[in-house]
Coordinates of C-alpha atoms in Angstrom, one line a residue:
Chain A
M1 CA -46.6 55.7 83.1
D2 CA -44.9 52.3 83.4
F3 CA -44.1 51.0 80.0
I4 CA -41.5 48.6 81.2
K5 CA -43.8 45.9 82.7
G6 CA -45.5 45.3 79.3
N7 CA -42.1 45.4 77.3
G8 CA -42.8 49.0 76.0
V9 CA -46.6 49.1 75.7
L10 CA -49.6 49.3 78.0
P11 CA -53.2 48.3 77.4
A12 CA -55.6 51.2 76.7
I13 CA -59.3 50.5 77.3
V14 CA -61.6 52.5 75.5
Q15 CA -64.9 53.4 77.0
D16 CA -67.7 55.6 75.3
Y17 CA -67.9 58.7 77.6
R18 CA -71.6 58.9 77.5
S19 CA -73.0 55.2 77.5
G20 CA -70.2 53.9 79.4
R21 CA -69.9 50.8 76.9
V22 CA -66.6 49.3 76.5
L23 CA -65.5 49.8 72.9
M24 CA -62.2 48.4 72.5
V25 CA -58.8 47.7 73.9
A26 CA -55.6 48.6 72.1
Y27 CA -52.0 49.3 73.2
M28 CA -50.0 52.4 73.6
N29 CA -46.2 53.0 73.5
N30 CA -44.9 56.1 74.8
D31 CA -45.0 57.9 71.6
A32 CA -48.7 56.9 71.2
W33 CA -49.5 58.2 74.7
E34 CA -47.6 61.5 74.1
L35 CA -49.5 61.9 70.9
T36 CA -52.9 61.2 72.5
L37 CA -52.2 63.8 75.2
Q38 CA -51.0 66.4 72.8
T39 CA -53.7 66.0 70.2
G40 CA -56.7 65.0 72.1
E41 CA -57.2 62.0 69.7
A42 CA -56.5 58.5 70.5
H43 CA -53.2 57.1 68.9
Y44 CA -52.1 53.5 69.4
W45 CA -49.2 51.4 68.9
S46 CA -50.1 48.5 66.4
R47 CA -48.3 45.3 67.6
S48 CA -49.1 43.5 64.2
R49 CA -47.9 46.5 61.9
E50 CA -45.3 47.8 64.5
E51 CA -46.3 51.4 63.8
I52 CA -48.1 54.3 65.6
W53 CA -51.8 54.2 64.4
H54 CA -54.1 57.1 64.6
K55 CA -57.3 55.5 65.2
G56 CA -59.9 56.4 62.5
T57 CA -57.5 57.6 59.8
I58 CA -59.0 55.3 57.2
S59 CA -62.6 55.0 58.3
G60 CA -63.1 58.6 59.7
N61 CA -64.2 57.2 63.1
I62 CA -61.7 59.0 65.2
Q63 CA -61.8 58.9 68.9
I64 CA -61.9 62.4 70.7
V65 CA -60.6 61.8 74.2
K66 CA -62.7 63.4 77.0
E67 CA -61.2 62.0 80.1
I68 CA -58.0 59.9 80.8
F69 CA -57.3 57.7 83.8
A70 CA -54.3 55.6 84.8
D71 CA -54.6 52.6 87.1
C72 CA -53.0 52.3 90.5
D73 CA -49.9 50.7 89.1
C74 CA -49.7 53.2 86.1
D75 CA -49.4 50.2 83.6
A76 CA -52.9 50.5 82.2
I77 CA -54.9 53.3 80.7
L78 CA -58.6 54.1 80.5
L79 CA -59.8 56.5 77.8
K80 CA -63.4 57.8 77.8
V81 CA -63.9 59.0 74.3
E82 CA -66.5 60.4 71.7
Q83 CA -66.6 57.8 69.0
V84 CA -67.0 59.7 65.9
G85 CA -69.2 57.7 63.6
G86 CA -70.5 55.4 66.4
A87 CA -68.4 52.4 65.8
A88 CA -65.2 51.6 67.2
C89 CA -64.7 48.0 65.7
H90 CA -63.2 47.4 62.3
L91 CA -65.9 44.9 61.5
G92 CA -68.5 47.8 61.7
Y93 CA -69.9 47.1 65.3
E94 CA -70.2 49.9 68.0
S95 CA -67.9 47.9 70.1
C96 CA -65.3 45.2 69.5
F97 CA -66.8 43.2 72.5
H98 CA -69.8 42.0 70.6
N99 CA -69.2 38.3 71.1
K100 CA -71.3 37.2 74.2
V101 CA -69.7 34.1 75.8
D102 CA -71.9 31.6 77.7
R103 CA -70.5 29.4 80.5
N104 CA -69.8 26.6 78.0
G105 CA -67.4 29.0 76.0
D106 CA -69.9 29.4 73.1
I107 CA -70.0 32.6 71.5
T108 CA -73.3 34.7 70.4
I109 CA -72.7 37.7 68.2
I110 CA -74.9 40.5 69.6
G111 CA -75.3 44.1 68.3
E112 CA -75.8 45.4 64.7
R113 CA -73.3 46.6 62.2
I114 CA -73.2 50.4 62.0
F115 CA -71.1 50.2 58.9
D116 CA -70.1 47.8 56.1
P117 CA -66.4 47.0 56.4
E118 CA -66.1 46.0 52.8
R119 CA -67.2 49.7 51.8
I120 CA -64.9 51.4 54.2
Y121 CA -61.8 49.3 54.1
G122 CA -62.3 47.6 50.5
K123 CA -61.9 44.1 51.7
Chain B
M1 CA -59.8 32.5 72.8
D2 CA -56.4 33.3 71.0
F3 CA -53.9 33.1 73.7
I4 CA -51.0 32.9 71.2
K5 CA -50.7 36.7 70.4
G6 CA -50.1 37.7 74.1
N7 CA -47.6 34.9 74.8
G8 CA -50.1 32.9 76.6
V9 CA -52.0 35.5 78.4
L10 CA -55.0 37.9 77.5
P11 CA -56.0 41.3 79.0
A12 CA -59.5 40.9 80.9
I13 CA -61.4 44.2 81.3
V14 CA -63.5 44.2 84.4
Q15 CA -66.7 46.3 84.4
D16 CA -69.4 46.6 87.2
Y17 CA -72.6 45.2 85.7
R18 CA -74.7 47.8 87.4
S19 CA -72.8 51.2 87.1
G20 CA -70.6 50.3 84.0
R21 CA -67.6 51.8 85.9
V22 CA -64.4 50.0 84.6
L23 CA -62.9 48.4 87.8
M24 CA -59.4 47.2 86.8
V25 CA -57.7 45.3 84.1
A26 CA -56.1 41.8 84.7
Y27 CA -54.6 38.9 82.7
M28 CA -55.9 35.4 82.1
N29 CA -54.2 32.5 80.7
N30 CA -56.2 29.5 79.5
D31 CA -56.5 27.8 83.2
A32 CA -57.6 31.1 84.5
W33 CA -60.3 31.4 81.7
E34 CA -61.5 27.8 82.4
L35 CA -61.7 28.4 86.0
T36 CA -63.7 31.8 85.5
L37 CA -66.2 29.8 83.2
Q38 CA -66.5 26.9 85.6
T39 CA -66.9 28.7 88.8
G40 CA -68.5 32.0 87.6
E41 CA -66.1 33.9 89.8
A42 CA -63.0 35.8 88.3
H43 CA -59.7 34.1 88.1
Y44 CA -56.6 35.6 86.7
W45 CA -52.9 35.0 86.0
S46 CA -50.7 37.0 88.0
R47 CA -47.8 38.0 85.9
S48 CA -45.6 39.1 88.7
R49 CA -46.3 36.0 91.1
E50 CA -46.7 33.6 88.1
E51 CA -49.6 31.8 89.6
I52 CA -53.3 31.7 89.4
W53 CA -55.1 34.3 91.3
H54 CA -58.7 33.9 92.6
K55 CA -59.5 37.6 92.9
G56 CA -60.8 38.2 96.5
T57 CA -59.3 35.2 98.2
I58 CA -57.5 37.7 100.8
S59 CA -59.8 40.5 100.9
G60 CA -63.1 38.7 100.5
N61 CA -63.8 41.1 97.5
I62 CA -64.7 38.4 94.9
Q63 CA -66.0 39.0 91.4
I64 CA -69.2 37.3 90.6
V65 CA -69.4 37.0 86.9
K66 CA -72.5 38.2 85.4
E67 CA -71.7 38.4 81.6
I68 CA -68.5 37.7 79.5
F69 CA -67.6 39.1 76.1
A70 CA -64.8 38.5 73.8
D71 CA -63.6 41.1 71.4
C72 CA -63.7 40.7 67.6
D73 CA -60.2 39.1 67.4
C74 CA -60.9 36.9 70.4
D75 CA -57.6 38.4 72.1
A76 CA -59.2 40.3 75.0
I77 CA -62.1 39.6 77.3
L78 CA -64.6 41.8 79.0
L79 CA -66.2 40.6 82.2
K80 CA -69.4 42.3 83.7
V81 CA -69.1 41.5 87.4
E82 CA -70.7 42.1 90.8
Q83 CA -67.9 43.4 92.7
V84 CA -68.3 42.0 96.3
G85 CA -67.4 44.5 98.9
G86 CA -67.8 47.5 96.5
A87 CA -63.9 47.9 95.9
A88 CA -61.8 46.3 93.2
C89 CA -58.5 48.0 93.7
H90 CA -55.9 46.7 96.3
L91 CA -55.5 50.2 97.4
G92 CA -59.1 50.1 98.8
Y93 CA -60.8 52.3 96.0
E94 CA -63.6 51.0 94.0
S95 CA -61.7 51.3 90.7
C96 CA -58.0 50.7 90.0
F97 CA -58.7 53.6 87.6
H98 CA -58.7 56.4 90.1
N99 CA -55.8 58.4 88.8
K100 CA -57.2 61.2 86.6
V101 CA -54.7 62.4 84.0
D102 CA -54.7 65.9 82.4
R103 CA -53.3 67.1 79.1
N104 CA -50.0 67.7 80.8
G105 CA -49.7 64.3 82.0
D106 CA -50.3 65.2 85.7
I107 CA -52.4 62.9 88.0
T108 CA -55.2 63.8 90.4
I109 CA -56.5 61.0 92.6
I110 CA -60.2 60.9 92.5
G111 CA -62.4 58.7 94.5
E112 CA -62.7 57.8 98.1
R113 CA -61.1 54.6 99.9
I114 CA -63.7 52.0 100.5
F115 CA -61.4 50.0 102.8
D116 CA -58.1 50.5 104.5
P117 CA -55.5 48.3 102.7
E118 CA -53.4 48.1 105.8
R119 CA -56.3 46.3 107.6
I120 CA -56.8 43.9 104.9
Y121 CA -53.4 43.1 103.7
G122 CA -51.4 43.8 106.7
K123 CA -49.1 46.0 105.0

């Protein structure tokens, strides 16, 4: 994988392996990439916390990797995963992409919350 | 949309609106975002050429936007598109994600070429 173009990180697109729904996008550095390959569970690089992030450590909603794809330039990753708990988003939605944008740029929230983030994360 | 976190650009994930196949990931700056909203055809920011890129200008394989989603942090975009010509990848494949990666990191190319890039781009 080519980690140079993105200053050490690559975007990883996460797709539900059954429904094909795009769940989220996160970033991997080389360590997160190796850990994901070795463990079969999605690991990312948190740009804000600047640390490796094993998705689901707090919520229990880990991502079991079913298939991995690299794009033509080897600078983006596609993970097809089994999303444990049914929700990838820290706000409790199945997908982080729950904001539908119309042609005017206005946003409508779609989808229902699967968990209450206050109960899981205590905020 | 929050263009600050990514130094002026956001990743845009492109998904076929019928099959749900993830076709590619590209980047948008604010101008590309506005052009995409206004025209209904996908526009990106080319990080290598440092210019706005109307996808399909050369190949004819434009992307007609069917639905747009923003993620929970408004720092990533999901476009559901009709991929004119049936191929999004500049190498002639339907999807840029045609490199299947196994647990050892080895890559197998999957999928067939829909067009010959030498004929389209003359390289």
